[in-house]
N, CA, C and O atoms as a DFTB+ gen file, in Angstrom:
228 C
 N C O
     1  1      10.431      43.129       2.001
     2  2      10.260      41.678       1.822
     3  2      10.218      40.938       3.177
     4  3       9.280      40.183       3.431
     5  1      11.213      41.145       4.036
     6  2      11.217      40.437       5.330
     7  2      10.018      40.840       6.192
     8  3       9.551      40.043       7.005
     9  1       9.519      42.059       6.027
    10  2       8.373      42.508       6.830
    11  2       7.080      41.922       6.268
    12  3       6.114      41.752       7.011
    13  1       7.040      41.613       4.982
    14  2       5.825      41.062       4.372
    15  2       5.699      39.573       4.683
    16  3       4.602      39.018       4.628
    17  1       6.803      38.933       5.006
    18  2       6.747      37.487       5.284
    19  2       5.957      37.173       6.561
    20  3       5.095      36.296       6.538
    21  1       6.230      37.869       7.674
    22  2       5.493      37.583       8.921
    23  2       4.000      37.853       8.784
    24  3       3.207      37.268       9.522
    25  1       3.599      38.714       7.872
    26  2       2.163      39.003       7.721
    27  2       1.386      37.746       7.311
    28  3       0.445      37.367       8.008
    29  1       1.743      37.098       6.221
    30  2       1.022      35.880       5.811
    31  2       1.175      34.766       6.836
    32  3       0.292      33.918       6.966
    33  1       2.272      34.761       7.555
    34  2       2.496      33.730       8.573
    35  2       1.566      33.973       9.765
    36  3       1.228      33.033      10.484
    37  1       1.153      35.220       9.978
    38  2       0.270      35.526      11.107
    39  2      -1.171      35.146      10.767
    40  3      -1.983      34.936      11.668
    41  1      -1.492      35.056       9.490
    42  2      -2.866      34.708       9.093
    43  2      -3.262      33.314       9.600
    44  3      -4.320      33.170      10.212
    45  1      -2.450      32.302       9.363
    46  2      -2.789      30.948       9.836
    47  2      -2.806      30.844      11.358
    48  3      -3.341      29.883      11.910
    49  1      -2.224      31.830      12.035
    50  2      -2.193      31.788      13.508
    51  2      -3.610      31.691      14.095
    52  3      -3.890      30.755      14.844
    53  1      -4.502      32.628      13.777
    54  2      -5.866      32.572      14.337
    55  2      -6.571      31.282      13.946
    56  3      -7.326      30.727      14.744
    57  1      -6.342      30.803      12.752
    58  2      -6.986      29.569      12.294
    59  2      -6.487      28.388      13.125
    60  3      -7.255      27.478      13.439
    61  1      -5.214      28.401      13.476
    62  2      -4.651      27.299      14.270
    63  2      -4.955      27.509      15.750
    64  3      -4.928      26.559      16.533
    65  1      -5.243      28.742      16.131
    66  2      -5.519      29.014      17.547
    67  2      -6.903      28.469      17.934
    68  3      -7.067      27.912      19.019
    69  1      -7.882      28.626      17.061
    70  2      -9.244      28.174      17.366
    71  2      -9.276      26.669      17.645
    72  3      -9.744      26.258      18.707
    73  1      -8.794      25.845      16.723
    74  2      -8.837      24.389      16.940
    75  2      -7.901      23.929      18.054
    76  3      -8.122      22.872      18.644
    77  1      -6.869      24.700      18.346
    78  2      -5.905      24.301      19.384
    79  2      -6.596      24.123      20.742
    80  3      -6.523      23.034      21.311
    81  1      -7.260      25.145      21.278
    82  2      -7.908      25.017      22.592
    83  2      -9.048      24.010      22.558
    84  3      -9.270      23.301      23.539
    85  1      -9.763      23.935      21.465
    86  2     -10.895      23.012      21.367
    87  2     -10.401      21.588      21.143
    88  3     -11.084      20.631      21.508
    89  1      -9.229      21.441      20.551
    90  2      -8.699      20.099      20.271
    91  2      -8.128      19.482      21.546
    92  3      -8.007      18.260      21.643
    93  1      -7.779      20.310      22.516
    94  2      -7.196      19.771      23.758
    95  2      -8.188      18.855      24.493
    96  3      -7.850      17.710      24.793
    97  1      -9.399      19.336      24.787
    98  2     -10.374      18.498      25.503
    99  2     -10.873      17.335      24.648
   100  3     -11.342      16.333      25.188
   101  1     -10.779      17.451      23.330
   102  2     -11.283      16.385      22.447
   103  2     -10.563      15.054      22.704
   104  3     -11.203      14.078      23.095
   105  1      -9.255      15.002      22.492
   106  2      -8.525      13.741      22.708
   107  2      -8.677      13.244      24.144
   108  3      -8.773      12.039      24.376
   109  1      -8.697      14.143      25.084
   110  2      -8.832      13.763      26.496
   111  2     -10.205      13.132      26.732
   112  3     -10.320      12.196      27.523
   113  1     -11.240      13.626      26.063
   114  2     -12.591      13.092      26.249
   115  2     -12.817      11.887      25.338
   116  3     -13.628      11.013      25.643
   117  1     -12.095      11.848      24.220
   118  2     -12.286      10.731      23.285
   119  2     -11.706       9.435      23.869
   120  3     -12.334       8.379      23.783
   121  1     -10.528       9.516      24.454
   122  2      -9.877       8.316      24.998
   123  2     -10.782       7.626      26.032
   124  3     -11.103       6.450      25.861
   125  1     -11.201       8.320      27.094
   126  2     -12.060       7.693      28.107
   127  2     -13.429       7.344      27.540
   128  3     -14.019       6.339      27.938
   129  1     -13.939       8.146      26.629
   130  2     -15.268       7.897      26.061
   131  2     -15.267       6.573      25.301
   132  3     -16.225       5.805      25.392
   133  1     -14.204       6.304      24.557
   134  2     -14.143       5.065      23.767
   135  2     -13.848       3.876      24.674
   136  3     -14.137       2.735      24.316
   137  1     -13.272       4.138      25.848
   138  2     -12.894       3.028      26.739
   139  2     -14.077       2.570      27.603
   140  3     -14.446       1.396      27.575
   141  1     -14.665       3.487      28.364
   142  2     -15.719       3.085      29.296
   143  2     -17.039       3.786      28.982
   144  3     -18.104       3.225      29.238
   145  1     -16.991       4.987      28.439
   146  2     -18.221       5.740      28.174
   147  2     -19.052       5.044      27.092
   148  3     -18.515       4.291      26.280
   149  1     -20.366       5.301      27.086
   150  2     -21.259       4.698      26.075
   151  2     -21.010       5.268      24.683
   152  3     -20.227       6.203      24.513
   153  1     -21.687       4.690      23.689
   154  2     -21.502       5.171      22.310
   155  2     -21.971       6.617      22.181
   156  3     -21.456       7.368      21.353
   157  1     -22.936       7.002      22.989
   158  2     -23.453       8.373      22.914
   159  2     -22.330       9.390      23.031
   160  3     -22.275      10.359      22.274
   161  1     -21.433       9.159      23.990
   162  2     -20.324      10.120      24.161
   163  2     -19.384      10.067      22.965
   164  3     -18.871      11.092      22.517
   165  1     -19.165       8.861      22.453
   166  2     -18.277       8.730      21.293
   167  2     -18.867       9.519      20.124
   168  3     -18.142      10.195      19.394
   169  1     -20.176       9.426      19.954
   170  2     -20.826      10.166      18.862
   171  2     -20.586      11.662      19.051
   172  3     -20.344      12.384      18.083
   173  1     -20.652      12.117      20.282
   174  2     -20.416      13.543      20.545
   175  2     -19.029      13.933      20.049
   176  3     -18.858      14.983      19.429
   177  1     -18.053      13.096      20.318
   178  2     -16.678      13.382      19.873
   179  2     -16.643      13.437      18.355
   180  3     -16.003      14.310      17.768
   181  1     -17.338      12.494      17.726
   182  2     -17.353      12.479      16.253
   183  2     -18.029      13.745      15.744
   184  3     -17.580      14.348      14.770
   185  1     -19.118      14.146      16.413
   186  2     -19.817      15.372      15.988
   187  2     -18.888      16.572      16.123
   188  3     -18.833      17.424      15.236
   189  1     -18.160      16.635      17.231
   190  2     -17.214      17.742      17.439
   191  2     -16.182      17.747      16.324
   192  3     -15.837      18.803      15.794
   193  1     -15.692      16.573      15.969
   194  2     -14.692      16.482      14.887
   195  2     -15.297      17.029      13.600
   196  3     -14.650      17.787      12.878
   197  1     -16.550      16.642      13.310
   198  2     -17.200      17.129      12.079
   199  2     -17.299      18.650      12.127
   200  3     -17.028      19.331      11.137
   201  1     -17.689      19.176      13.288
   202  2     -17.815      20.642      13.399
   203  2     -16.462      21.305      13.157
   204  3     -16.378      22.311      12.452
   205  1     -15.408      20.745      13.738
   206  2     -14.060      21.318      13.546
   207  2     -13.690      21.274      12.072
   208  3     -13.157      22.239      11.524
   209  1     -13.978      20.139      11.434
   210  2     -13.645      20.010      10.005
   211  2     -14.390      21.073       9.209
   212  3     -13.829      21.693       8.305
   213  1     -15.674      21.279       9.558
   214  2     -16.467      22.301       8.838
   215  2     -15.853      23.683       9.068
   216  3     -15.727      24.481       8.140
   217  1     -15.474      23.952      10.321
   218  2     -14.886      25.268      10.642
   219  2     -13.575      25.455       9.869
   220  3     -13.302      26.526       9.328
   221  1     -12.775      24.388       9.833
   222  2     -11.494      24.472       9.113
   223  2     -11.752      24.620       7.611
   224  3     -10.941      25.197       6.887
   225  1     -12.875      24.102       7.160
   226  2     -13.205      24.224       5.735
   227  2     -12.615      23.073       4.972
   228  3     -12.780      22.991       3.755
């Protein structure tokens, strides 16, 4: 039983690992993009969010 618990807990790890590294540059690029960058950059951030949502399912 205790050995079977870490198995299912390891499954969400890869799923959370993918968005983790990609989510880091997102907020960093979204903040400045919405402040001084044109709408084009903001759209890119929105597109990235949509892609992440699709990947997450």
